[in-house]
Amino acid sequence: MAFAPSSTPSGTARPPVDVHLPDTARDLVKILVAGPFGVGKTTLIGSVSEIRPLHTEEPISEASAPLDDLAGVRDKATTTVAVDFGRISLPGGVVLYLFGTPGQERFRPLWDDIAYGALGALVLVDSRRIDASFDVLGLVEESGLPYAVAFNAFPDAPRHHTEEQLRAALDLEAGTPMVTCDARDADSSVDALLALVQHLIDRHAPEDR
């Protein structure tokens, strides 16, 4: 499984740039960053966004705690209640608008609105709790969106699984990109997004090229 280590220290975000689109912008692409509760969607968008990201994080209350499965994410104190948003410019004039979706089932009615107009999705997965990703993968597949899977490299994530075992556990098609990233690290997160972008390009390329 592809993993591109970065020279950027973990936790380092890209410095914000001017909020206006660069003059080189040519293709504007809406991308979903999806995944279960606590998988690192907000962190990934925050690490790569060239503008100050929009977050709708709220503290996990006593009322919401029984509704959210905190297994494996006991240290998490906040949750996204609407959407995360960020923007990143890639070489070649491609600009990605990143929309992070809430990971809990109770926010499912938001899915259609957030997914409208998206060209693809990056699905973050936690290898410590793979089964938590099944519902989100089902939503992405039902929507017909092409997607790539990125395993967020948590420090205590198991390392003994092979790529074949992980692909089988998620029931992924052979052509679905699967990479590992560190959502805290800008360069690593960009590499995961590039894997998705390349997948989208390949899907739309002429067959006889």
N, C-alpha and C. Protein backbone atom coordinates (compact mmCIF):
# COMPACT_ATOMS: atom_id res chain seq x y z
N MET A 1 0.85 -1.19 0.00
CA MET A 1 0.00 0.00 0.00
C MET A 1 0.89 1.24 0.00
N ALA A 2 0.57 2.19 -0.85
CA ALA A 2 1.43 3.35 -1.02
C ALA A 2 1.45 4.21 0.24
N PHE A 3 2.64 4.65 0.60
CA PHE A 3 2.78 5.58 1.71
C PHE A 3 3.96 6.47 1.40
N ALA A 4 3.71 7.77 1.37
CA ALA A 4 4.77 8.71 1.02
C ALA A 4 5.16 9.52 2.24
N PRO A 5 6.28 9.17 2.88
CA PRO A 5 6.71 9.95 4.03
C PRO A 5 7.04 11.37 3.61
N SER A 6 6.88 12.29 4.52
CA SER A 6 7.06 13.69 4.19
C SER A 6 8.19 14.29 5.00
N SER A 7 8.81 15.33 4.43
CA SER A 7 9.83 16.05 5.17
C SER A 7 9.21 17.11 6.08
N THR A 8 7.90 17.34 5.93
CA THR A 8 7.21 18.30 6.78
C THR A 8 6.89 17.66 8.12
N PRO A 9 7.25 18.28 9.26
CA PRO A 9 6.97 17.67 10.56
C PRO A 9 5.49 17.43 10.74
N SER A 10 5.15 16.34 11.44
CA SER A 10 3.76 16.04 11.71
C SER A 10 3.11 17.19 12.46
N GLY A 11 1.86 17.49 12.10
CA GLY A 11 1.14 18.57 12.73
C GLY A 11 1.35 19.91 12.07
N THR A 12 2.19 19.96 11.01
CA THR A 12 2.46 21.21 10.33
C THR A 12 1.46 21.42 9.22
N ALA A 13 0.72 22.51 9.27
CA ALA A 13 -0.23 22.84 8.23
C ALA A 13 0.42 23.77 7.21
N ARG A 14 -0.16 23.83 6.03
CA ARG A 14 0.33 24.75 5.02
C ARG A 14 0.01 26.18 5.44
N PRO A 15 0.95 27.12 5.19
CA PRO A 15 0.67 28.51 5.56
C PRO A 15 -0.47 29.06 4.72
N PRO A 16 -1.41 29.81 5.32
CA PRO A 16 -2.52 30.37 4.55
C PRO A 16 -2.02 31.32 3.48
N VAL A 17 -2.71 31.37 2.34
CA VAL A 17 -2.38 32.29 1.26
C VAL A 17 -3.58 33.22 1.08
N ASP A 18 -3.48 34.07 0.07
CA ASP A 18 -4.58 34.98 -0.23
C ASP A 18 -5.86 34.20 -0.48
N VAL A 19 -6.98 34.73 0.01
CA VAL A 19 -8.24 34.00 -0.10
C VAL A 19 -8.75 33.95 -1.54
N HIS A 20 -8.26 34.83 -2.40
CA HIS A 20 -8.73 34.84 -3.77
C HIS A 20 -8.09 33.71 -4.57
N LEU A 21 -8.84 33.23 -5.57
CA LEU A 21 -8.31 32.17 -6.41
C LEU A 21 -7.09 32.66 -7.17
N PRO A 22 -6.08 31.80 -7.33
CA PRO A 22 -4.91 32.21 -8.13
C PRO A 22 -5.29 32.40 -9.59
N ASP A 23 -4.55 33.25 -10.30
CA ASP A 23 -4.83 33.51 -11.71
C ASP A 23 -4.67 32.26 -12.56
N THR A 24 -3.91 31.29 -12.05
CA THR A 24 -3.65 30.06 -12.82
C THR A 24 -4.78 29.05 -12.70
N ALA A 25 -5.78 29.33 -11.87
CA ALA A 25 -6.87 28.37 -11.66
C ALA A 25 -7.61 28.11 -12.97
N ARG A 26 -7.74 26.83 -13.31
CA ARG A 26 -8.39 26.45 -14.57
C ARG A 26 -9.54 25.49 -14.34
N ASP A 27 -9.32 24.47 -13.52
CA ASP A 27 -10.34 23.47 -13.24
C ASP A 27 -10.69 23.51 -11.76
N LEU A 28 -11.95 23.79 -11.44
CA LEU A 28 -12.41 23.85 -10.06
C LEU A 28 -13.17 22.56 -9.76
N VAL A 29 -12.72 21.80 -8.77
CA VAL A 29 -13.23 20.46 -8.53
C VAL A 29 -13.71 20.34 -7.09
N LYS A 30 -14.95 19.89 -6.92
CA LYS A 30 -15.49 19.64 -5.59
C LYS A 30 -15.20 18.20 -5.18
N ILE A 31 -14.59 18.04 -4.03
CA ILE A 31 -14.19 16.74 -3.51
C ILE A 31 -14.77 16.56 -2.10
N LEU A 32 -15.33 15.38 -1.84
CA LEU A 32 -15.76 15.06 -0.48
C LEU A 32 -14.63 14.39 0.28
N VAL A 33 -14.50 14.74 1.53
CA VAL A 33 -13.61 14.01 2.45
C VAL A 33 -14.55 13.31 3.43
N ALA A 34 -14.68 12.01 3.28
CA ALA A 34 -15.68 11.24 4.02
C ALA A 34 -14.99 10.24 4.94
N GLY A 35 -15.79 9.70 5.86
CA GLY A 35 -15.26 8.71 6.77
C GLY A 35 -16.07 8.71 8.05
N PRO A 36 -15.87 7.71 8.89
CA PRO A 36 -16.63 7.61 10.13
C PRO A 36 -16.21 8.65 11.15
N PHE A 37 -16.97 8.72 12.21
CA PHE A 37 -16.72 9.63 13.32
C PHE A 37 -15.31 9.43 13.87
N GLY A 38 -14.56 10.54 14.01
CA GLY A 38 -13.26 10.49 14.65
C GLY A 38 -12.13 9.95 13.81
N VAL A 39 -12.29 9.89 12.48
CA VAL A 39 -11.26 9.29 11.64
C VAL A 39 -10.19 10.29 11.19
N GLY A 40 -10.46 11.60 11.33
CA GLY A 40 -9.44 12.58 10.97
C GLY A 40 -9.79 13.48 9.80
N LYS A 41 -11.06 13.59 9.44
CA LYS A 41 -11.46 14.40 8.29
C LYS A 41 -11.16 15.89 8.52
N THR A 42 -11.54 16.39 9.69
CA THR A 42 -11.29 17.79 10.02
C THR A 42 -9.80 18.08 10.05
N THR A 43 -9.03 17.15 10.60
CA THR A 43 -7.59 17.32 10.67
C THR A 43 -6.98 17.37 9.29
N LEU A 44 -7.38 16.48 8.39
CA LEU A 44 -6.82 16.46 7.03
C LEU A 44 -7.10 17.76 6.30
N ILE A 45 -8.35 18.21 6.34
CA ILE A 45 -8.68 19.45 5.64
C ILE A 45 -7.91 20.62 6.22
N GLY A 46 -7.78 20.65 7.54
CA GLY A 46 -7.02 21.71 8.17
C GLY A 46 -5.55 21.70 7.80
N SER A 47 -5.00 20.52 7.57
CA SER A 47 -3.57 20.42 7.27
C SER A 47 -3.22 20.86 5.86
N VAL A 48 -4.18 20.75 4.92
CA VAL A 48 -3.85 21.06 3.51
C VAL A 48 -4.42 22.37 3.02
N SER A 49 -5.42 22.92 3.68
CA SER A 49 -6.12 24.07 3.13
C SER A 49 -5.22 25.30 3.04
N GLU A 50 -5.24 25.95 1.87
CA GLU A 50 -4.43 27.15 1.66
C GLU A 50 -5.16 28.40 2.15
N ILE A 51 -6.43 28.26 2.47
CA ILE A 51 -7.18 29.33 3.11
C ILE A 51 -7.52 28.87 4.53
N ARG A 52 -7.94 29.80 5.35
CA ARG A 52 -8.35 29.41 6.69
C ARG A 52 -9.57 28.51 6.58
N PRO A 53 -9.48 27.24 7.01
CA PRO A 53 -10.60 26.32 6.80
C PRO A 53 -11.81 26.68 7.66
N LEU A 54 -12.97 26.34 7.13
CA LEU A 54 -14.21 26.49 7.88
C LEU A 54 -14.47 25.19 8.61
N HIS A 55 -14.66 25.27 9.91
CA HIS A 55 -14.98 24.10 10.71
C HIS A 55 -16.28 24.36 11.47
N THR A 56 -17.08 23.33 11.61
CA THR A 56 -18.29 23.43 12.44
C THR A 56 -18.17 22.41 13.56
N GLU A 57 -17.11 22.54 14.33
CA GLU A 57 -16.84 21.64 15.44
C GLU A 57 -17.56 22.12 16.70
N GLU A 58 -18.20 21.19 17.38
CA GLU A 58 -18.85 21.48 18.65
C GLU A 58 -18.42 20.44 19.67
N PRO A 59 -18.40 20.81 20.96
CA PRO A 59 -18.04 19.84 22.00
C PRO A 59 -19.03 18.68 22.03
N ILE A 60 -18.53 17.49 22.31
CA ILE A 60 -19.40 16.33 22.49
C ILE A 60 -20.07 16.47 23.85
N SER A 61 -21.38 16.56 23.83
CA SER A 61 -22.13 16.79 25.06
C SER A 61 -22.57 15.47 25.68
N GLU A 62 -23.10 15.56 26.89
CA GLU A 62 -23.63 14.36 27.54
C GLU A 62 -24.81 13.80 26.76
N ALA A 63 -25.56 14.68 26.09
CA ALA A 63 -26.72 14.22 25.33
C ALA A 63 -26.30 13.46 24.07
N SER A 64 -25.18 13.90 23.44
CA SER A 64 -24.77 13.25 22.20
C SER A 64 -23.89 12.03 22.42
N ALA A 65 -23.26 11.94 23.58
CA ALA A 65 -22.34 10.83 23.84
C ALA A 65 -22.98 9.46 23.65
N PRO A 66 -24.23 9.23 24.11
CA PRO A 66 -24.82 7.91 23.90
C PRO A 66 -25.10 7.59 22.43
N LEU A 67 -25.14 8.64 21.57
CA LEU A 67 -25.44 8.44 20.15
C LEU A 67 -24.20 8.18 19.32
N ASP A 68 -23.05 8.57 19.82
CA ASP A 68 -21.81 8.46 19.07
C ASP A 68 -20.94 7.36 19.67
N ASP A 69 -20.48 6.46 18.80
CA ASP A 69 -19.63 5.37 19.24
C ASP A 69 -18.23 5.91 19.50
N LEU A 70 -17.85 6.00 20.77
CA LEU A 70 -16.55 6.55 21.13
C LEU A 70 -15.46 5.49 21.24
N ALA A 71 -15.81 4.25 20.89
CA ALA A 71 -14.81 3.18 20.94
C ALA A 71 -13.66 3.51 20.00
N GLY A 72 -12.46 3.53 20.54
CA GLY A 72 -11.28 3.82 19.73
C GLY A 72 -10.99 5.29 19.59
N VAL A 73 -11.89 6.16 20.04
CA VAL A 73 -11.67 7.61 19.94
C VAL A 73 -12.04 8.28 21.27
N ARG A 74 -11.65 7.67 22.37
CA ARG A 74 -12.04 8.14 23.69
C ARG A 74 -11.52 9.55 23.99
N ASP A 75 -10.41 9.95 23.34
CA ASP A 75 -9.85 11.27 23.62
C ASP A 75 -10.50 12.37 22.80
N LYS A 76 -11.42 12.03 21.91
CA LYS A 76 -12.05 13.03 21.06
C LYS A 76 -13.07 13.82 21.85
N ALA A 77 -12.95 15.16 21.82
CA ALA A 77 -13.82 16.02 22.63
C ALA A 77 -14.79 16.83 21.79
N THR A 78 -14.59 16.88 20.46
CA THR A 78 -15.48 17.66 19.60
C THR A 78 -15.92 16.82 18.42
N THR A 79 -16.94 17.30 17.71
CA THR A 79 -17.43 16.60 16.53
C THR A 79 -17.96 17.61 15.52
N THR A 80 -17.84 17.27 14.22
CA THR A 80 -18.37 18.12 13.17
C THR A 80 -19.89 17.96 13.12
N VAL A 81 -20.61 19.09 13.12
CA VAL A 81 -22.07 19.02 13.13
C VAL A 81 -22.69 19.50 11.82
N ALA A 82 -21.89 19.98 10.89
CA ALA A 82 -22.42 20.38 9.59
C ALA A 82 -21.45 20.01 8.49
N VAL A 83 -20.40 20.80 8.31
CA VAL A 83 -19.45 20.53 7.24
C VAL A 83 -18.13 21.21 7.55
N ASP A 84 -17.05 20.61 7.10
CA ASP A 84 -15.74 21.26 7.08
C ASP A 84 -15.48 21.70 5.64
N PHE A 85 -14.77 22.80 5.47
CA PHE A 85 -14.50 23.28 4.11
C PHE A 85 -13.09 23.83 4.04
N GLY A 86 -12.39 23.48 2.96
CA GLY A 86 -11.06 24.01 2.69
C GLY A 86 -10.80 24.05 1.21
N ARG A 87 -9.69 24.65 0.83
CA ARG A 87 -9.35 24.78 -0.59
C ARG A 87 -7.86 24.57 -0.77
N ILE A 88 -7.49 23.87 -1.83
CA ILE A 88 -6.08 23.67 -2.14
C ILE A 88 -5.87 23.73 -3.64
N SER A 89 -4.84 24.46 -4.07
CA SER A 89 -4.48 24.56 -5.48
C SER A 89 -3.38 23.55 -5.80
N LEU A 90 -3.59 22.80 -6.87
CA LEU A 90 -2.63 21.80 -7.31
C LEU A 90 -1.94 22.25 -8.59
N PRO A 91 -0.83 21.65 -8.94
CA PRO A 91 -0.18 22.00 -10.22
C PRO A 91 -1.12 21.77 -11.40
N GLY A 92 -0.94 22.57 -12.45
CA GLY A 92 -1.75 22.42 -13.64
C GLY A 92 -3.05 23.21 -13.59
N GLY A 93 -3.19 24.09 -12.61
CA GLY A 93 -4.39 24.91 -12.55
C GLY A 93 -5.59 24.23 -11.94
N VAL A 94 -5.39 23.08 -11.28
CA VAL A 94 -6.49 22.37 -10.64
C VAL A 94 -6.67 22.88 -9.21
N VAL A 95 -7.88 23.27 -8.86
CA VAL A 95 -8.19 23.73 -7.51
C VAL A 95 -9.24 22.80 -6.92
N LEU A 96 -8.93 22.24 -5.77
CA LEU A 96 -9.86 21.34 -5.09
C LEU A 96 -10.59 22.10 -3.98
N TYR A 97 -11.91 22.00 -4.02
CA TYR A 97 -12.74 22.47 -2.91
C TYR A 97 -13.08 21.24 -2.08
N LEU A 98 -12.64 21.24 -0.84
CA LEU A 98 -12.77 20.06 0.02
C LEU A 98 -13.93 20.24 1.00
N PHE A 99 -14.86 19.30 0.97
CA PHE A 99 -16.01 19.33 1.86
C PHE A 99 -15.97 18.10 2.76
N GLY A 100 -15.76 18.32 4.04
CA GLY A 100 -15.76 17.22 5.00
C GLY A 100 -17.15 16.94 5.50
N THR A 101 -17.55 15.68 5.47
CA THR A 101 -18.91 15.30 5.86
C THR A 101 -18.93 14.75 7.28
N PRO A 102 -19.99 15.03 8.05
CA PRO A 102 -20.09 14.42 9.38
C PRO A 102 -20.13 12.90 9.27
N GLY A 103 -19.54 12.23 10.25
CA GLY A 103 -19.43 10.78 10.17
C GLY A 103 -20.51 9.99 10.85
N GLN A 104 -21.43 10.67 11.55
CA GLN A 104 -22.44 9.94 12.31
C GLN A 104 -23.71 9.71 11.48
N GLU A 105 -24.38 8.61 11.77
CA GLU A 105 -25.59 8.23 11.05
C GLU A 105 -26.67 9.30 11.15
N ARG A 106 -26.76 10.01 12.28
CA ARG A 106 -27.84 10.97 12.45
C ARG A 106 -27.71 12.18 11.51
N PHE A 107 -26.53 12.36 10.91
CA PHE A 107 -26.34 13.46 9.96
C PHE A 107 -26.51 13.01 8.51
N ARG A 108 -27.01 11.80 8.32
CA ARG A 108 -27.17 11.28 6.96
C ARG A 108 -28.03 12.16 6.07
N PRO A 109 -29.09 12.83 6.57
CA PRO A 109 -29.88 13.69 5.69
C PRO A 109 -29.06 14.80 5.02
N LEU A 110 -27.91 15.16 5.60
CA LEU A 110 -27.06 16.18 4.98
C LEU A 110 -26.30 15.66 3.77
N TRP A 111 -26.20 14.33 3.66
CA TRP A 111 -25.30 13.73 2.68
C TRP A 111 -25.61 14.19 1.26
N ASP A 112 -26.87 14.09 0.83
CA ASP A 112 -27.22 14.43 -0.55
C ASP A 112 -26.87 15.87 -0.87
N ASP A 113 -27.12 16.77 0.08
CA ASP A 113 -26.82 18.19 -0.16
C ASP A 113 -25.31 18.42 -0.28
N ILE A 114 -24.55 17.80 0.61
CA ILE A 114 -23.10 18.01 0.59
C ILE A 114 -22.48 17.33 -0.63
N ALA A 115 -23.00 16.17 -1.02
CA ALA A 115 -22.42 15.41 -2.13
C ALA A 115 -22.78 15.99 -3.49
N TYR A 116 -23.81 16.83 -3.56
CA TYR A 116 -24.27 17.34 -4.85
C TYR A 116 -23.15 18.10 -5.57
N GLY A 117 -22.86 17.70 -6.80
CA GLY A 117 -21.85 18.37 -7.60
C GLY A 117 -20.43 17.89 -7.38
N ALA A 118 -20.22 16.96 -6.45
CA ALA A 118 -18.87 16.44 -6.21
C ALA A 118 -18.44 15.51 -7.34
N LEU A 119 -17.16 15.52 -7.65
CA LEU A 119 -16.62 14.63 -8.68
C LEU A 119 -16.03 13.36 -8.10
N GLY A 120 -15.75 13.36 -6.81
CA GLY A 120 -15.16 12.18 -6.20
C GLY A 120 -15.06 12.35 -4.70
N ALA A 121 -14.62 11.29 -4.03
CA ALA A 121 -14.52 11.31 -2.57
C ALA A 121 -13.23 10.63 -2.12
N LEU A 122 -12.61 11.22 -1.11
CA LEU A 122 -11.52 10.56 -0.40
C LEU A 122 -12.10 10.03 0.89
N VAL A 123 -12.09 8.71 1.05
CA VAL A 123 -12.68 8.06 2.22
C VAL A 123 -11.56 7.71 3.20
N LEU A 124 -11.57 8.35 4.36
CA LEU A 124 -10.59 8.05 5.39
C LEU A 124 -11.05 6.85 6.20
N VAL A 125 -10.10 5.96 6.51
CA VAL A 125 -10.40 4.74 7.25
C VAL A 125 -9.42 4.61 8.40
N ASP A 126 -9.90 4.12 9.52
CA ASP A 126 -9.08 3.83 10.70
C ASP A 126 -8.93 2.31 10.77
N SER A 127 -7.72 1.81 10.59
CA SER A 127 -7.52 0.35 10.55
C SER A 127 -7.77 -0.31 11.90
N ARG A 128 -7.91 0.47 12.98
CA ARG A 128 -8.22 -0.09 14.30
C ARG A 128 -9.71 -0.43 14.41
N ARG A 129 -10.53 0.16 13.55
CA ARG A 129 -11.98 -0.07 13.57
C ARG A 129 -12.53 0.01 12.14
N ILE A 130 -12.09 -0.94 11.33
CA ILE A 130 -12.45 -0.95 9.92
C ILE A 130 -13.96 -1.01 9.72
N ASP A 131 -14.66 -1.76 10.58
CA ASP A 131 -16.10 -1.92 10.40
C ASP A 131 -16.86 -0.60 10.52
N ALA A 132 -16.26 0.42 11.16
CA ALA A 132 -16.92 1.72 11.29
C ALA A 132 -17.03 2.44 9.95
N SER A 133 -16.29 1.97 8.94
CA SER A 133 -16.27 2.63 7.64
C SER A 133 -17.30 2.07 6.67
N PHE A 134 -17.94 0.96 7.01
CA PHE A 134 -18.83 0.31 6.05
C PHE A 134 -19.99 1.20 5.63
N ASP A 135 -20.63 1.88 6.58
CA ASP A 135 -21.78 2.71 6.24
C ASP A 135 -21.39 3.85 5.31
N VAL A 136 -20.25 4.48 5.58
CA VAL A 136 -19.81 5.59 4.75
C VAL A 136 -19.46 5.11 3.35
N LEU A 137 -18.77 3.99 3.26
CA LEU A 137 -18.45 3.44 1.94
C LEU A 137 -19.73 3.11 1.18
N GLY A 138 -20.73 2.61 1.89
CA GLY A 138 -22.00 2.32 1.24
C GLY A 138 -22.65 3.57 0.68
N LEU A 139 -22.60 4.67 1.44
CA LEU A 139 -23.16 5.93 0.97
C LEU A 139 -22.44 6.42 -0.28
N VAL A 140 -21.11 6.35 -0.26
CA VAL A 140 -20.33 6.81 -1.40
C VAL A 140 -20.65 5.98 -2.64
N GLU A 141 -20.72 4.67 -2.46
CA GLU A 141 -21.00 3.80 -3.60
C GLU A 141 -22.43 4.00 -4.11
N GLU A 142 -23.39 4.20 -3.20
CA GLU A 142 -24.76 4.45 -3.63
C GLU A 142 -24.88 5.74 -4.43
N SER A 143 -24.05 6.72 -4.10
CA SER A 143 -24.09 7.99 -4.80
C SER A 143 -23.44 7.91 -6.18
N GLY A 144 -22.69 6.83 -6.44
CA GLY A 144 -22.01 6.68 -7.71
C GLY A 144 -20.72 7.46 -7.83
N LEU A 145 -20.23 8.00 -6.72
CA LEU A 145 -19.00 8.79 -6.77
C LEU A 145 -17.77 7.89 -6.85
N PRO A 146 -16.84 8.17 -7.77
CA PRO A 146 -15.55 7.50 -7.72
C PRO A 146 -14.84 7.89 -6.42
N TYR A 147 -14.04 6.98 -5.89
CA TYR A 147 -13.40 7.31 -4.62
C TYR A 147 -12.06 6.60 -4.47
N ALA A 148 -11.27 7.13 -3.57
CA ALA A 148 -10.03 6.50 -3.14
C ALA A 148 -10.12 6.32 -1.63
N VAL A 149 -9.43 5.32 -1.11
CA VAL A 149 -9.42 5.03 0.33
C VAL A 149 -8.05 5.39 0.89
N ALA A 150 -8.05 6.12 1.99
CA ALA A 150 -6.79 6.47 2.66
C ALA A 150 -6.86 6.03 4.11
N PHE A 151 -5.97 5.13 4.51
CA PHE A 151 -5.88 4.71 5.90
C PHE A 151 -5.08 5.76 6.68
N ASN A 152 -5.74 6.39 7.64
CA ASN A 152 -5.07 7.38 8.46
C ASN A 152 -4.14 6.67 9.44
N ALA A 153 -2.88 7.06 9.43
CA ALA A 153 -1.86 6.33 10.18
C ALA A 153 -1.82 6.79 11.64
N PHE A 154 -2.78 6.30 12.43
CA PHE A 154 -2.76 6.58 13.86
C PHE A 154 -1.56 5.87 14.50
N PRO A 155 -0.96 6.48 15.53
CA PRO A 155 0.25 5.90 16.12
C PRO A 155 0.09 4.45 16.59
N ASP A 156 -1.10 4.10 17.08
CA ASP A 156 -1.29 2.75 17.60
C ASP A 156 -2.05 1.85 16.62
N ALA A 157 -2.10 2.27 15.34
CA ALA A 157 -2.78 1.44 14.34
C ALA A 157 -1.99 0.16 14.09
N PRO A 158 -2.66 -0.96 13.89
CA PRO A 158 -1.96 -2.22 13.62
C PRO A 158 -1.18 -2.14 12.31
N ARG A 159 -0.02 -2.76 12.28
CA ARG A 159 0.85 -2.69 11.09
C ARG A 159 0.99 -4.04 10.39
N HIS A 160 0.32 -5.07 10.90
CA HIS A 160 0.57 -6.41 10.39
C HIS A 160 -0.34 -6.79 9.23
N HIS A 161 -1.36 -5.99 8.94
CA HIS A 161 -2.26 -6.33 7.85
C HIS A 161 -1.60 -6.07 6.50
N THR A 162 -1.82 -6.98 5.56
CA THR A 162 -1.31 -6.77 4.21
C THR A 162 -2.30 -5.93 3.42
N GLU A 163 -1.84 -5.41 2.29
CA GLU A 163 -2.73 -4.64 1.43
C GLU A 163 -3.90 -5.50 0.96
N GLU A 164 -3.62 -6.75 0.64
CA GLU A 164 -4.68 -7.65 0.17
C GLU A 164 -5.73 -7.88 1.27
N GLN A 165 -5.28 -8.02 2.52
CA GLN A 165 -6.21 -8.23 3.62
C GLN A 165 -7.09 -7.00 3.85
N LEU A 166 -6.49 -5.82 3.78
CA LEU A 166 -7.25 -4.60 3.98
C LEU A 166 -8.24 -4.38 2.85
N ARG A 167 -7.80 -4.64 1.63
CA ARG A 167 -8.70 -4.47 0.48
C ARG A 167 -9.86 -5.45 0.57
N ALA A 168 -9.59 -6.67 1.01
CA ALA A 168 -10.65 -7.66 1.14
C ALA A 168 -11.61 -7.29 2.28
N ALA A 169 -11.07 -6.75 3.38
CA ALA A 169 -11.91 -6.38 4.52
C ALA A 169 -12.91 -5.29 4.14
N LEU A 170 -12.50 -4.39 3.23
CA LEU A 170 -13.37 -3.31 2.80
C LEU A 170 -14.14 -3.67 1.53
N ASP A 171 -13.86 -4.83 0.97
CA ASP A 171 -14.53 -5.30 -0.25
C ASP A 171 -14.36 -4.28 -1.37
N LEU A 172 -13.12 -3.83 -1.57
CA LEU A 172 -12.84 -2.83 -2.60
C LEU A 172 -12.61 -3.48 -3.95
N GLU A 173 -13.04 -2.81 -5.00
CA GLU A 173 -12.74 -3.26 -6.34
C GLU A 173 -11.25 -3.07 -6.61
N ALA A 174 -10.74 -3.85 -7.53
CA ALA A 174 -9.30 -3.85 -7.79
C ALA A 174 -8.79 -2.48 -8.21
N GLY A 175 -9.61 -1.72 -8.91
CA GLY A 175 -9.16 -0.43 -9.42
C GLY A 175 -9.29 0.72 -8.44
N THR A 176 -9.81 0.47 -7.25
CA THR A 176 -9.97 1.55 -6.26
C THR A 176 -8.65 1.85 -5.58
N PRO A 177 -8.13 3.07 -5.70
CA PRO A 177 -6.85 3.39 -5.05
C PRO A 177 -6.94 3.23 -3.54
N MET A 178 -5.87 2.73 -2.94
CA MET A 178 -5.80 2.57 -1.49
C MET A 178 -4.42 2.98 -1.04
N VAL A 179 -4.34 4.00 -0.19
CA VAL A 179 -3.06 4.53 0.26
C VAL A 179 -3.10 4.69 1.78
N THR A 180 -1.95 5.01 2.34
CA THR A 180 -1.86 5.36 3.75
C THR A 180 -1.40 6.80 3.86
N CYS A 181 -1.97 7.54 4.80
CA CYS A 181 -1.55 8.92 4.99
C CYS A 181 -1.55 9.26 6.47
N ASP A 182 -0.93 10.39 6.78
CA ASP A 182 -1.00 10.97 8.12
C ASP A 182 -1.78 12.26 7.97
N ALA A 183 -3.03 12.27 8.45
CA ALA A 183 -3.90 13.43 8.24
C ALA A 183 -3.36 14.70 8.87
N ARG A 184 -2.43 14.56 9.81
CA ARG A 184 -1.84 15.74 10.45
C ARG A 184 -0.80 16.41 9.58
N ASP A 185 -0.32 15.67 8.60
CA ASP A 185 0.82 16.11 7.81
C ASP A 185 0.34 16.60 6.44
N ALA A 186 0.67 17.83 6.08
CA ALA A 186 0.17 18.42 4.85
C ALA A 186 0.60 17.64 3.62
N ASP A 187 1.89 17.34 3.51
CA ASP A 187 2.38 16.66 2.31
C ASP A 187 1.78 15.27 2.17
N SER A 188 1.67 14.55 3.27
CA SER A 188 1.11 13.21 3.24
C SER A 188 -0.36 13.26 2.82
N SER A 189 -1.09 14.24 3.34
CA SER A 189 -2.50 14.38 3.00
C SER A 189 -2.68 14.77 1.54
N VAL A 190 -1.82 15.65 1.04
CA VAL A 190 -1.88 16.03 -0.38
C VAL A 190 -1.63 14.81 -1.26
N ASP A 191 -0.71 13.95 -0.87
CA ASP A 191 -0.45 12.74 -1.65
C ASP A 191 -1.71 11.87 -1.75
N ALA A 192 -2.46 11.78 -0.66
CA ALA A 192 -3.71 11.01 -0.69
C ALA A 192 -4.71 11.65 -1.64
N LEU A 193 -4.81 12.97 -1.62
CA LEU A 193 -5.72 13.66 -2.54
C LEU A 193 -5.27 13.50 -3.98
N LEU A 194 -3.97 13.51 -4.21
CA LEU A 194 -3.46 13.31 -5.57
C LEU A 194 -3.78 11.92 -6.09
N ALA A 195 -3.79 10.92 -5.20
CA ALA A 195 -4.17 9.57 -5.62
C ALA A 195 -5.61 9.56 -6.12
N LEU A 196 -6.48 10.30 -5.45
CA LEU A 196 -7.87 10.40 -5.89
C LEU A 196 -7.96 11.15 -7.22
N VAL A 197 -7.26 12.28 -7.33
CA VAL A 197 -7.31 13.07 -8.56
C VAL A 197 -6.81 12.25 -9.75
N GLN A 198 -5.73 11.51 -9.56
CA GLN A 198 -5.23 10.67 -10.64
C GLN A 198 -6.26 9.61 -11.03
N HIS A 199 -6.96 9.07 -10.05
CA HIS A 199 -8.01 8.09 -10.31
C HIS A 199 -9.12 8.71 -11.16
N LEU A 200 -9.51 9.94 -10.83
CA LEU A 200 -10.54 10.62 -11.61
C LEU A 200 -10.08 10.89 -13.03
N ILE A 201 -8.81 11.28 -13.19
CA ILE A 201 -8.26 11.52 -14.52
C ILE A 201 -8.25 10.23 -15.34
N ASP A 202 -7.82 9.15 -14.71
CA ASP A 202 -7.74 7.87 -15.42
C ASP A 202 -9.13 7.40 -15.87
N ARG A 203 -10.14 7.66 -15.05
CA ARG A 203 -11.50 7.23 -15.40
C ARG A 203 -12.04 7.97 -16.61
N HIS A 204 -11.58 9.20 -16.82
CA HIS A 204 -12.10 10.00 -17.91
C HIS A 204 -11.16 10.06 -19.12
N ALA A 205 -10.03 9.35 -19.02
CA ALA A 205 -9.08 9.35 -20.13
C ALA A 205 -9.59 8.45 -21.24
N PRO A 206 -9.33 8.79 -22.52
CA PRO A 206 -9.72 7.92 -23.64
C PRO A 206 -9.10 6.54 -23.51
N GLU A 207 -9.84 5.52 -23.87
CA GLU A 207 -9.35 4.16 -23.71
C GLU A 207 -8.19 3.84 -24.64
N ASP A 208 -8.08 4.57 -25.74
CA ASP A 208 -7.03 4.26 -26.72
C ASP A 208 -5.82 5.16 -26.60
N ARG A 209 -5.68 5.81 -25.44
CA ARG A 209 -4.54 6.71 -25.32
C ARG A 209 -3.24 5.92 -25.27
